[in-house]
């Protein structure tokens, strides 16, 4: 089993709606569900009524650890097919029968499964299963052609013994083959394969004696979410992060470079920057550090206060902005309390950013420590205001924005 899990590493964290139609091959969907779950996917199963006569929904709710839906309404309650459609990263219909293919090709939504299909914005993959002659029937071929034109991907049926006793084409692809297809599908849908991304995250700590330092409230959540979102799209990420109290990503494409001070962050970034295609400056770098630090703990000597002399830290984004090549893309952050947009645009120019992500401390649910943020994405000639969202969602939006506005353009 563990070899399947390794085979399908591109399924980690993917949200999959598995639609099961009424074919004897529905029993194979139980193993398929297990393989998907073991590969780290989150699975919701919906079944046609006829599928439930072959295999019990209980089998799938147990395997997927989610409720299984069949009807558009049950117990006088509406089942929200729209929410399912929007939730999914992928809809997989396996087995897909001639009957359901025909409904899908014609926009008929008389059950939960076909209603989810019509509500979805994500890719749809079908793995048909039917008898030899049904598979070759002109109406099936017509429906499949229509579905392909509608953007639906098909996993080829396999040849062999069929439930009817005949032998030929029409068998549902073996679950392991479906898993490999999905793994490849997710791998090739990654938009940032081959891109190297440098990300700064978290606070820096500026020490003044062995037990004390100056720092700030940055949690590192935004930078870590960005690292995960870039890696998710196939990029290789170099995450230079200050001391954070949250779990660091454990992802094969994210290299971690822990630092403490702004100077250490500067040196590490200067070393990594020339190899990067994209640099994202999300760290809350301390603007100042102590002019001199004490090797011994500073003792309280008398009733008087003490003064600490601060000197400026390097501005990492500004310095690297001066070395930026025309091929490199720089993304920065601005946290402003007044004249927000004007200040952010000013920073965009001064630090040579291609995009600046503005968050305002005036917005509820935005800023340090919290899981949500309300930001605007600002370029030289465009301001896009996003609603309050989780930092994970914002990170995904920033990655999509960078892909559409910079990478696609540069490649054209
Ligand atoms: O000037 P300000 O600190 O508001 O600029 C914020 C942007 O500059 C952020 O992207 C931050 O990561 C970056 N920055 C930096 N080095 C500093 C200060 C800020 O990289 N010393």
XYZ file of C-alpha atoms and ligand atoms in Angstrom:
433
model
C 0.000 0.000 0.000
C 2.754 2.438 0.846
C 4.035 2.290 -2.747
C 0.644 3.654 -3.943
C 0.898 6.487 -1.449
C 4.322 7.447 -2.814
C 3.093 7.137 -6.415
C 0.353 9.674 -5.842
C 2.129 12.434 -3.934
C 0.496 15.085 -6.135
C -2.829 14.268 -4.504
C -1.776 15.508 -1.060
C -4.394 17.953 0.237
C -6.533 17.738 -2.901
C -10.312 17.896 -2.450
C -11.945 15.271 -4.604
C -15.635 14.626 -5.197
C -15.968 10.989 -6.231
C -19.206 10.361 -8.113
C -20.284 6.730 -8.338
C -22.845 5.521 -10.870
C -24.815 2.291 -11.001
C -22.452 -0.264 -12.481
C -21.229 -3.543 -11.053
C -17.786 -1.884 -11.188
C -18.959 0.349 -8.292
C -17.345 -2.175 -5.929
C -13.945 -1.086 -7.294
C -14.672 2.468 -6.136
C -14.260 1.299 -2.548
C -10.592 0.483 -3.197
C -10.268 3.691 -5.209
C -11.590 5.728 -2.251
C -9.049 4.056 -0.004
C -6.194 4.783 -2.405
C -7.222 8.436 -2.678
C -7.412 8.835 1.091
C -4.066 7.064 1.549
C -2.511 9.483 -0.937
C -3.535 12.402 1.261
C -6.652 13.528 -0.641
C -9.875 14.609 1.045
C -12.763 12.697 -0.493
C -16.513 13.338 -0.586
C -18.590 10.638 -2.264
C -21.909 11.055 -4.037
C -23.771 8.154 -5.598
C -26.651 7.720 -7.986
C -29.616 5.769 -6.564
C -28.750 2.838 -8.755
C -25.126 2.818 -7.480
C -26.450 2.336 -3.932
C -28.066 -0.933 -5.038
C -24.594 -2.284 -5.889
C -22.606 -0.995 -2.892
C -23.865 0.533 0.339
C -23.257 4.263 0.974
C -22.075 3.139 4.426
C -18.997 1.576 2.789
C -18.057 4.943 1.319
C -18.941 7.077 4.326
C -16.742 4.781 6.431
C -13.839 4.918 3.976
C -14.064 8.630 3.212
C -15.046 9.711 6.752
C -17.593 12.022 5.113
C -21.335 11.720 4.585
C -22.418 10.275 1.251
C -25.156 12.061 -0.703
C -27.519 10.686 -3.353
C -30.564 12.932 -3.517
C -30.981 16.618 -4.125
C -33.088 16.738 -0.972
C -33.476 14.361 1.943
C -35.462 14.541 5.208
C -37.036 17.787 4.020
C -33.592 19.335 3.701
C -31.888 20.547 0.572
C -28.463 19.053 -0.148
C -26.151 21.802 -1.306
C -24.721 20.586 -4.630
C -23.362 24.092 -5.322
C -21.211 23.988 -2.186
C -19.875 20.549 -3.201
C -19.133 21.784 -6.721
C -17.212 24.805 -5.443
C -15.425 22.806 -2.720
C -13.870 20.338 -5.146
C -10.426 20.623 -6.744
C -11.504 17.763 -8.970
C -14.621 15.770 -9.763
C -13.940 12.145 -10.577
C -16.840 10.037 -11.813
C -15.885 6.374 -11.529
C -17.599 4.288 -12.674
C -19.417 6.542 -15.133
C -22.307 4.702 -16.778
C -23.821 5.312 -20.214
C -26.926 6.654 -18.476
C -25.044 9.254 -16.387
C -22.803 10.241 -19.307
C -25.909 10.935 -21.323
C -27.361 13.108 -18.538
C -24.085 14.992 -18.148
C -23.776 15.578 -21.896
C -27.293 17.040 -21.926
C -27.269 19.040 -18.713
C -29.851 16.885 -16.942
C -29.632 17.348 -13.180
C -32.191 14.984 -11.731
C -29.851 13.679 -9.023
C -27.180 15.009 -6.688
C -24.247 13.695 -8.726
C -25.244 15.359 -12.009
C -26.206 18.565 -10.147
C -22.695 18.696 -8.592
C -21.217 18.142 -12.052
C -23.127 21.106 -13.439
C -22.244 23.338 -10.461
C -18.506 22.656 -10.520
C -15.779 25.023 -11.696
C -12.958 22.503 -11.284
C -11.711 19.894 -13.779
C -13.867 16.798 -14.268
C -12.509 13.334 -15.055
C -14.678 10.385 -15.962
C -13.758 6.708 -15.862
C -16.508 4.968 -17.845
C -17.616 1.380 -17.310
C -20.198 -0.454 -19.378
C -20.782 -3.442 -21.549
C -18.967 -3.807 -24.864
C -21.920 -2.895 -27.077
C -23.073 0.000 -24.914
C -19.518 1.388 -25.080
C -19.522 1.217 -28.887
C -23.097 2.496 -29.302
C -23.345 5.668 -31.404
C -25.248 7.469 -28.637
C -22.456 6.758 -26.104
C -19.827 7.871 -28.607
C -21.864 11.008 -29.289
C -22.194 11.798 -25.573
C -18.477 11.188 -24.959
C -17.593 13.496 -27.857
C -19.862 16.174 -26.392
C -18.336 15.773 -22.933
C -14.801 16.035 -24.335
C -15.836 19.240 -26.109
C -17.200 20.462 -22.770
C -13.719 19.960 -21.289
C -14.269 16.666 -19.481
C -11.232 14.346 -19.357
C -11.696 10.626 -19.958
C -9.756 7.725 -18.479
C -9.813 4.969 -21.079
C -11.829 1.863 -20.365
C -9.840 -1.351 -20.130
C -10.254 -4.567 -22.130
C -11.180 -7.899 -20.597
C -13.951 -9.984 -19.144
C -17.200 -8.042 -18.644
C -20.060 -8.657 -16.212
C -22.280 -9.716 -19.135
C -19.970 -12.645 -19.827
C -18.731 -10.985 -23.006
C -15.132 -10.019 -23.373
C -13.833 -6.760 -24.824
C -13.608 -3.028 -24.138
C -15.701 -1.496 -21.390
C -14.131 -2.470 -18.042
C -13.575 0.290 -15.511
C -9.867 1.165 -15.357
C -8.212 -0.517 -12.378
C -8.201 1.751 -9.285
C -4.403 1.923 -9.264
C -4.425 3.079 -12.898
C -7.023 5.741 -12.056
C -4.801 6.876 -9.186
C -1.750 7.154 -11.457
C -3.824 9.108 -14.016
C -4.923 11.556 -11.295
C -1.378 11.912 -9.986
C -0.118 12.801 -13.473
C -3.067 15.089 -14.036
C -2.319 17.133 -10.902
C 1.412 17.125 -11.670
C 0.887 18.565 -15.149
C -1.684 21.112 -13.983
C 0.987 22.767 -11.817
C 1.547 26.213 -13.216
C 4.925 26.995 -11.721
C 7.008 23.935 -12.526
C 10.653 24.966 -12.892
C 10.251 28.302 -11.052
C 12.432 29.079 -8.027
C 10.881 31.287 -5.397
C 12.671 33.042 -2.554
C 10.364 33.979 0.341
C 11.145 35.884 3.533
C 8.809 35.272 6.458
C 8.236 35.968 10.124
C 9.865 38.496 12.417
C 13.556 39.097 13.017
C 15.063 39.256 16.509
C 17.654 41.894 17.271
C 19.518 40.836 20.374
C 20.877 43.282 22.914
C 22.170 40.878 25.530
C 22.179 37.051 25.824
C 18.574 36.951 27.101
C 16.819 39.938 25.501
C 15.940 41.103 22.032
C 13.808 43.568 20.060
C 11.232 41.998 17.776
C 7.634 42.340 16.552
C 4.323 40.474 16.473
C 4.736 38.811 13.077
C 3.592 35.179 13.253
C 5.039 34.107 9.888
C 1.611 32.734 8.870
C 1.395 34.705 5.631
C 4.901 33.768 4.467
C 4.402 30.110 5.306
C 1.041 30.055 3.496
C 2.794 31.615 0.491
C 5.565 29.017 0.570
C 2.950 26.258 0.565
C 0.893 27.887 -2.199
C 3.936 28.312 -4.467
C 5.140 24.744 -3.778
C 1.638 23.466 -4.467
C 1.935 24.904 -7.995
C 5.224 23.086 -8.589
C 7.706 25.838 -7.650
C 10.876 25.175 -5.652
C 10.718 27.401 -2.601
C 13.556 28.797 -0.483
C 11.939 30.025 2.727
C 14.177 32.317 4.789
C 12.335 32.694 8.066
C 12.792 34.324 11.423
C 11.873 32.630 14.732
C 8.201 31.577 14.526
C 5.967 29.685 16.939
C 3.909 27.881 14.334
C 4.621 24.648 12.525
C 6.983 25.037 9.591
C 6.051 23.405 6.295
C 7.236 19.863 5.732
C 7.166 19.760 1.933
C 9.724 18.215 -0.427
C 9.803 21.424 -2.511
C 10.299 23.860 0.390
C 13.842 24.412 1.659
C 13.998 26.081 5.067
C 16.653 28.638 6.035
C 16.165 29.719 9.669
C 17.752 33.019 10.694
C 17.405 35.323 13.690
C 18.553 38.818 12.795
C 17.858 41.132 9.854
C 21.539 40.979 8.901
C 21.429 37.183 8.793
C 18.278 37.381 6.676
C 19.979 39.889 4.368
C 23.057 37.659 3.914
C 21.059 34.514 3.256
C 18.752 36.295 0.781
C 21.700 37.908 -1.038
C 23.170 34.430 -1.483
C 19.904 32.869 -2.761
C 18.472 35.774 -4.751
C 20.507 35.336 -7.983
C 19.089 31.817 -8.431
C 15.462 32.869 -7.922
C 12.847 33.736 -10.557
C 10.435 35.216 -8.026
C 11.189 36.824 -4.645
C 8.473 37.504 -2.092
C 9.287 39.765 0.834
C 6.699 38.962 3.488
C 8.972 39.135 6.540
C 8.436 41.830 9.143
C 12.076 42.829 9.309
C 13.092 44.949 12.308
C 14.024 48.314 10.899
C 16.555 48.919 13.673
C 19.064 46.934 15.700
C 21.225 47.750 18.716
C 24.384 49.661 17.894
C 26.266 47.454 20.328
C 25.247 44.276 22.103
C 26.393 43.012 25.469
C 27.898 39.551 25.878
C 26.635 39.523 29.474
C 23.115 40.102 30.763
C 22.622 43.822 31.394
C 21.974 44.247 35.122
C 19.570 46.645 36.748
C 21.967 48.939 38.608
C 19.954 51.788 40.052
C 16.661 53.670 39.878
C 17.596 55.443 36.615
C 16.498 54.215 33.193
C 18.949 53.214 30.500
C 19.180 54.263 26.852
C 19.735 51.939 23.957
C 21.215 53.301 20.762
C 19.646 51.885 17.621
C 21.050 51.831 14.118
C 19.253 51.030 10.893
C 19.048 47.502 9.520
C 19.499 46.850 5.818
C 16.292 47.048 3.791
C 16.448 43.612 2.184
C 13.710 44.207 -0.384
C 15.166 47.570 -1.458
C 18.718 46.244 -1.741
C 17.757 43.188 -3.740
C 15.386 45.357 -5.770
C 18.444 47.240 -7.021
C 19.995 43.944 -8.228
C 16.799 42.682 -9.812
C 17.176 41.478 -13.406
C 14.400 42.105 -15.988
C 13.467 38.389 -15.734
C 12.966 38.454 -11.964
C 9.664 39.272 -10.266
C 9.555 40.920 -6.838
C 6.521 40.941 -4.573
C 6.428 43.001 -1.399
C 4.054 43.720 1.460
C 2.968 46.973 3.053
C 1.188 47.394 6.350
C -0.159 50.923 6.509
C -2.334 52.903 8.902
C -2.969 56.053 6.852
C -2.899 57.161 3.198
C -2.663 53.473 2.546
C -2.809 53.199 -1.230
C -0.544 56.185 -1.883
C 2.056 54.902 0.591
C 1.922 51.418 -0.909
C 2.423 52.731 -4.461
C 5.326 54.824 -3.227
C 6.884 51.698 -1.677
C 6.248 49.700 -4.859
C 8.351 52.219 -6.801
C 11.068 52.754 -4.198
C 11.676 49.029 -3.647
C 11.266 48.090 -7.325
C 8.395 45.670 -6.611
C 6.233 44.332 -9.451
C 3.378 43.794 -7.014
C 2.747 45.063 -3.510
C 0.239 43.458 -1.164
C -1.308 46.141 0.986
C -2.907 45.332 4.300
C -4.345 47.936 6.525
C -4.303 47.798 10.309
C -7.672 49.598 10.159
C -9.416 46.493 8.811
C -10.975 44.075 11.283
C -9.478 40.579 11.013
C -6.363 41.840 9.217
C -2.724 42.014 10.268
C -0.507 40.230 12.768
C -1.243 36.902 14.401
C -4.753 36.347 13.022
C -5.593 33.693 10.414
C -7.416 36.113 8.121
C -6.374 39.168 6.177
C -7.922 41.823 3.960
C -5.567 42.951 1.252
C -5.304 44.863 -2.000
C -3.021 43.703 -4.796
C -1.354 46.774 -6.275
C 0.782 47.030 -9.406
C 2.004 50.085 -11.337
C -1.346 50.374 -13.111
C -3.884 48.298 -11.222
C -5.468 48.039 -7.778
C -7.433 44.896 -6.956
C -9.208 44.810 -3.587
C -9.846 41.357 -2.151
C -12.445 40.604 0.498
C -11.547 39.328 3.991
C -10.175 35.809 3.510
C -7.966 33.290 5.224
C -4.232 33.823 4.736
C -4.132 30.476 2.946
C -6.698 31.720 0.398
C -4.867 35.029 0.001
C -1.613 33.179 -0.628
C -3.327 31.207 -3.415
C -4.700 34.450 -4.899
C -1.232 36.034 -4.867
C 0.244 32.977 -6.622
C -2.514 33.055 -9.296
C -2.071 36.804 -9.734
C 1.703 36.445 -10.169
C 1.181 33.614 -12.649
C -1.368 35.486 -14.767
C 0.182 38.954 -14.687
C 3.885 38.188 -14.863
C 4.709 34.617 -15.872
C 2.147 34.173 -18.665
C 2.996 37.657 -20.017
C 6.740 37.061 -19.930
C 6.361 33.770 -21.767
C 4.230 35.289 -24.550
O 9.184 49.935 4.438
P 8.349 48.812 4.940
O 8.930 48.078 6.097
O 6.915 49.158 5.158
O 8.331 47.794 3.679
C 7.696 46.587 3.736
C 8.263 45.668 2.707
O 9.672 45.693 2.668
C 7.922 44.234 3.026
O 7.822 43.534 1.807
C 9.121 43.790 3.864
O 9.286 42.371 3.869
C 10.260 44.501 3.168
N 11.373 44.874 4.079
C 12.605 44.274 3.952
N 13.645 44.670 4.768
C 13.469 45.618 5.693
C 12.217 46.230 5.848
C 11.187 45.832 5.026
O 12.766 43.378 3.115
N 14.487 45.969 6.466
